[in-house]
Short mmCIF file of C-alpha atoms in Angstrom, two decimals:
data_model
loop_
_atom_site.label_atom_id
_atom_site.label_comp_id
_atom_site.label_asym_id
_atom_site.label_seq_id
_atom_site.Cartn_x
_atom_site.Cartn_y
_atom_site.Cartn_z
CA MET D 1 -25.92 -13.88 15.19
CA PRO D 2 -24.87 -14.45 11.54
CA ILE D 3 -22.58 -11.42 11.61
CA GLU D 4 -20.37 -10.66 14.64
CA ASP D 5 -18.28 -7.59 15.29
CA ARG D 6 -14.59 -8.20 15.79
CA ASP D 7 -11.79 -5.60 16.33
CA GLN D 8 -11.36 -4.38 12.67
CA ALA D 9 -13.92 -6.53 10.99
CA LYS D 10 -17.37 -8.05 10.90
CA LEU D 11 -17.37 -11.83 10.79
CA VAL D 12 -19.91 -13.81 8.84
CA THR D 13 -20.81 -16.82 11.13
CA HIS D 14 -23.54 -18.43 9.16
CA ALA D 15 -23.12 -22.29 9.46
CA LEU D 16 -23.26 -22.74 5.76
CA ALA D 17 -20.55 -20.16 5.22
CA LYS D 18 -18.25 -21.90 7.65
CA ASP D 19 -18.98 -25.29 6.11
CA THR D 20 -18.36 -24.06 2.54
CA LEU D 21 -15.14 -22.28 3.67
CA SER D 22 -13.85 -25.52 5.15
CA GLN D 23 -14.58 -27.43 2.02
CA ILE D 24 -12.71 -24.96 -0.25
CA ARG D 25 -9.70 -24.80 2.14
CA ASP D 26 -9.12 -28.57 1.68
CA VAL D 27 -6.18 -29.27 -0.63
CA GLU D 28 -8.16 -32.19 -2.04
CA THR D 29 -10.97 -29.98 -3.34
CA GLU D 30 -10.46 -29.85 -7.13
CA GLN D 31 -11.09 -26.96 -9.48
CA VAL D 32 -14.93 -27.38 -10.15
CA GLY D 33 -15.56 -27.93 -6.40
CA PHE D 34 -13.52 -24.90 -5.41
CA ARG D 35 -15.10 -22.65 -7.87
CA LYS D 36 -18.55 -23.71 -6.96
CA GLY D 37 -17.64 -23.31 -3.30
CA LEU D 38 -16.63 -19.66 -4.01
CA VAL D 39 -19.90 -19.11 -5.83
CA LYS D 40 -21.87 -20.44 -2.95
CA LEU D 41 -19.90 -18.47 -0.39
CA GLY D 42 -20.51 -15.27 -2.38
CA ARG D 43 -24.35 -15.98 -2.44
CA ILE D 44 -24.38 -16.58 1.32
CA CYS D 45 -22.44 -13.42 2.07
CA GLY D 46 -24.71 -11.44 -0.18
CA TYR D 47 -27.71 -12.63 1.71
CA GLU D 48 -26.05 -11.73 5.09
CA ILE D 49 -25.41 -8.21 3.75
CA ILE D 50 -28.99 -7.85 2.90
CA ASP D 51 -30.20 -9.21 6.33
CA GLY D 52 -27.66 -7.23 8.35
CA ALA D 53 -27.39 -3.87 6.52
CA MET D 54 -30.33 -3.21 4.32
CA GLU D 55 -33.78 -1.90 5.43
CA THR D 56 -37.17 -3.18 4.54
CA GLU D 57 -40.43 -1.44 3.83
CA TYR D 58 -44.06 -2.50 4.08
CA VAL D 59 -45.91 -2.64 0.66
CA PRO D 60 -49.44 -3.65 -0.26
CA VAL D 61 -49.70 -7.03 -1.88
CA GLU D 62 -52.69 -8.52 -3.62
CA THR D 63 -52.83 -12.33 -3.45
CA PRO D 64 -55.06 -14.55 -5.51
CA LEU D 65 -57.43 -14.46 -2.54
CA THR D 66 -57.25 -11.04 -0.93
CA GLU D 67 -55.20 -7.95 -0.22
CA THR D 68 -52.45 -8.09 2.49
CA THR D 69 -49.31 -6.32 3.55
CA GLY D 70 -45.88 -7.53 2.55
CA GLU D 71 -42.30 -6.58 3.28
CA ARG D 72 -39.65 -5.70 0.60
CA VAL D 73 -35.98 -4.96 0.75
CA LYS D 74 -35.17 -1.36 -0.05
CA GLY D 75 -32.21 -0.31 -2.10
CA LEU D 76 -31.67 -3.44 -4.07
CA ASP D 77 -31.38 -1.30 -7.30
CA ASP D 78 -28.74 0.81 -5.70
CA VAL D 79 -26.07 -1.89 -5.23
CA VAL D 80 -22.58 -1.70 -7.00
CA ILE D 81 -20.34 -4.84 -6.98
CA ILE D 82 -16.64 -4.39 -7.73
CA ASN D 83 -14.87 -7.50 -9.00
CA VAL D 84 -11.21 -7.49 -8.20
CA LEU D 85 -10.00 -9.66 -11.12
CA ARG D 86 -9.47 -12.43 -11.42
CA ALA D 87 -9.92 -14.38 -8.16
CA ALA D 88 -13.12 -12.66 -7.21
CA THR D 89 -14.97 -13.72 -10.48
CA PRO D 90 -16.74 -16.79 -8.96
CA PHE D 91 -17.20 -15.02 -5.67
CA VAL D 92 -19.04 -12.15 -7.50
CA GLU D 93 -21.10 -14.73 -9.45
CA GLY D 94 -22.50 -15.80 -6.16
CA LEU D 95 -23.07 -12.23 -4.98
CA LEU D 96 -25.12 -11.53 -8.13
CA LYS D 97 -27.51 -14.24 -7.05
CA ALA D 98 -28.32 -12.13 -4.04
CA PHE D 99 -28.08 -8.77 -5.98
CA PRO D 100 -29.20 -9.64 -9.53
CA ARG D 101 -29.83 -5.99 -10.51
CA ALA D 102 -26.52 -4.73 -9.18
CA LYS D 103 -24.31 -2.37 -11.28
CA GLN D 104 -20.97 -4.03 -11.69
CA GLY D 105 -17.31 -2.73 -12.02
CA VAL D 106 -14.07 -4.57 -12.55
CA ILE D 107 -10.56 -3.70 -11.51
CA SER D 108 -7.60 -5.86 -12.60
CA ALA D 109 -5.18 -5.30 -9.75
CA GLY D 110 -2.40 -7.43 -8.44
CA ARG D 111 0.81 -7.35 -6.41
CA ASP D 112 4.24 -7.63 -7.80
CA GLU D 113 5.36 -10.99 -6.39
CA GLU D 114 8.91 -10.64 -7.85
CA ALA D 115 9.46 -7.39 -5.98
CA GLY D 116 8.43 -9.12 -2.78
CA MET D 117 6.98 -7.80 0.36
CA GLY D 118 8.57 -4.64 1.76
CA GLU D 119 9.69 -4.02 5.31
CA ASP D 120 6.43 -2.27 5.99
CA GLY D 121 4.53 -5.43 5.05
CA THR D 122 3.22 -4.15 1.73
CA PHE D 123 3.65 -5.04 -1.95
CA PRO D 124 3.85 -2.86 -4.98
CA ILE D 125 0.51 -2.99 -6.77
CA SER D 126 -0.16 -2.69 -10.45
CA VAL D 127 -3.63 -1.78 -11.91
CA ASP D 128 -3.81 -3.04 -15.55
CA TYR D 129 -7.45 -2.27 -16.29
CA LYS D 130 -10.58 -0.81 -14.63
CA LYS D 131 -14.11 -0.14 -15.64
CA LEU D 132 -16.32 1.29 -12.90
CA PRO D 133 -20.03 2.40 -12.95
CA GLU D 134 -21.24 5.63 -11.58
CA ILE D 135 -21.27 5.52 -7.78
CA THR D 136 -23.65 7.91 -5.86
CA ALA D 137 -24.53 8.70 -2.28
CA ASP D 138 -27.59 6.20 -2.49
CA ASP D 139 -25.38 3.23 -3.36
CA THR D 140 -24.28 0.25 -1.36
CA VAL D 141 -20.90 -0.72 -2.81
CA VAL D 142 -19.36 -4.19 -2.27
CA VAL D 143 -15.72 -4.58 -3.16
CA ALA D 144 -15.13 -8.35 -3.44
CA ASP D 145 -11.81 -10.22 -3.31
CA PRO D 146 -11.81 -13.70 -1.68
CA MET D 147 -8.43 -13.05 -0.01
CA LEU D 148 -7.42 -10.08 2.09
CA ALA D 149 -3.79 -10.68 2.90
CA THR D 150 -1.43 -7.64 3.35
CA GLY D 151 -4.23 -5.18 2.31
CA SER D 152 -1.96 -3.73 -0.41
CA THR D 153 -4.12 -4.65 -3.32
CA MET D 154 -7.43 -3.70 -1.49
CA CYS D 155 -6.17 -0.26 -0.47
CA THR D 156 -5.21 0.38 -4.12
CA VAL D 157 -8.57 -0.76 -5.35
CA LEU D 158 -10.45 1.33 -2.78
CA GLU D 159 -8.48 4.48 -3.85
CA HIS D 160 -9.61 3.97 -7.42
CA VAL D 161 -13.18 3.24 -6.42
CA LEU D 162 -13.60 6.27 -4.21
CA ASP D 163 -11.79 8.49 -6.65
CA ALA D 164 -14.30 7.46 -9.32
CA ALA D 165 -17.32 8.07 -7.06
CA VAL D 166 -19.55 11.03 -7.69
CA GLU D 167 -20.21 11.15 -3.90
CA GLY D 168 -19.24 8.76 -1.15
CA PRO D 169 -21.59 5.76 -1.14
CA GLU D 170 -24.14 5.22 1.62
CA ASP D 171 -22.45 1.93 2.59
CA LEU D 172 -19.07 0.51 1.62
CA PHE D 173 -18.28 -3.12 2.22
CA VAL D 174 -14.93 -4.82 1.68
CA LEU D 175 -15.86 -8.54 1.39
CA SER D 176 -13.50 -11.42 1.62
CA ALA D 177 -13.58 -15.16 2.40
CA VAL D 178 -10.40 -15.28 4.40
CA SER D 179 -8.46 -12.34 5.89
CA ALA D 180 -5.19 -11.85 7.70
CA PRO D 181 -5.15 -9.57 10.74
CA GLU D 182 -2.34 -7.48 9.22
CA GLY D 183 -4.43 -6.72 6.19
CA LEU D 184 -7.51 -5.88 8.18
CA VAL D 185 -5.55 -3.39 10.27
CA ARG D 186 -4.02 -1.74 7.14
CA VAL D 187 -7.39 -1.28 5.32
CA ASP D 188 -9.21 -0.21 8.38
CA GLU D 189 -6.59 2.52 9.24
CA ALA D 190 -6.59 3.78 5.55
CA PHE D 191 -10.41 3.57 4.93
CA PRO D 192 -12.24 3.80 8.22
CA GLU D 193 -15.46 4.47 6.33
CA ALA D 194 -15.42 0.82 4.98
CA ASP D 195 -17.05 -2.08 6.68
CA LEU D 196 -14.68 -5.04 6.45
CA LEU D 197 -16.70 -8.22 6.20
CA THR D 198 -15.09 -11.65 6.13
CA VAL D 199 -15.88 -15.29 6.74
CA SER D 200 -12.61 -15.99 8.56
CA ILE D 201 -9.88 -14.01 10.29
CA ASP D 202 -6.97 -16.30 9.85
CA ASP D 203 -3.74 -16.62 11.89
CA GLY D 204 -1.53 -14.24 9.95
CA LEU D 205 0.86 -14.03 7.00
CA ASN D 206 3.96 -16.11 6.19
CA ASP D 207 7.28 -14.61 5.09
CA GLU D 208 6.07 -14.47 1.45
CA GLY D 209 2.90 -12.57 2.44
CA PHE D 210 0.36 -15.41 1.99
CA ILE D 211 -2.49 -16.09 4.30
CA VAL D 212 -1.98 -18.89 6.79
CA PRO D 213 -3.68 -21.25 6.98
CA GLY D 214 -5.55 -19.65 4.01
CA LEU D 215 -6.92 -21.57 1.05
CA GLY D 216 -4.06 -21.28 -1.43
CA ASP D 217 -4.21 -19.10 -4.50
CA ALA D 218 -7.98 -18.55 -5.23
CA GLY D 219 -7.37 -17.60 -8.76
CA ASP D 220 -5.15 -20.53 -9.63
CA ARG D 221 -7.49 -23.04 -7.90
CA SER D 222 -10.55 -21.61 -9.61
CA PHE D 223 -9.08 -21.54 -13.13
CA ARG D 224 -6.45 -24.36 -13.04
CA THR D 225 -3.53 -22.04 -13.87
CA ASN D 226 -1.17 -23.43 -11.17
#
């Protein structure tokens, strides 16, 4: 199955997703290859969300030769994608290939690295900017961030997203490329209504709160700022 249930998360097991993740993990993969890999991974994950979570309906179709019955995906106009700046930008670019008519929101949120990780395993989070579309009960919301480490940033983002929603969305996905078990537990406990979807559940966090083995800093590797 392309999506498998794990303890706190659903795992994308598509062969191309695993292949692409292995490429972008590689320290020898340079900026362009890394960014293109995140775009590709976002597209694959988008298709997996469609296949695993969205319904289809039968519709009449007129071909050049005759009339027949076709099948269309329902709800593609009711998708909201939230880009957690900046690392998620290429990831979201790929998602938009699967959901070209999605409404988009952005939240600039990041952890205070200088403050360091607290004894409870969390970081202080600052939100510098946000612009969110209207979210209704008919929507499928995908909050995208390629790395889910401690879960501190994602919990803060989800608070803002749900506070801004007119009603709770029909489906809420937290999508990442790599995740740490600690972060998955934290987000699952704080937001049990969210489906946590990831390509890899890694070994854990190091003393600085970075995912191991991870893929490095996705923002720095995408935008050559390291």
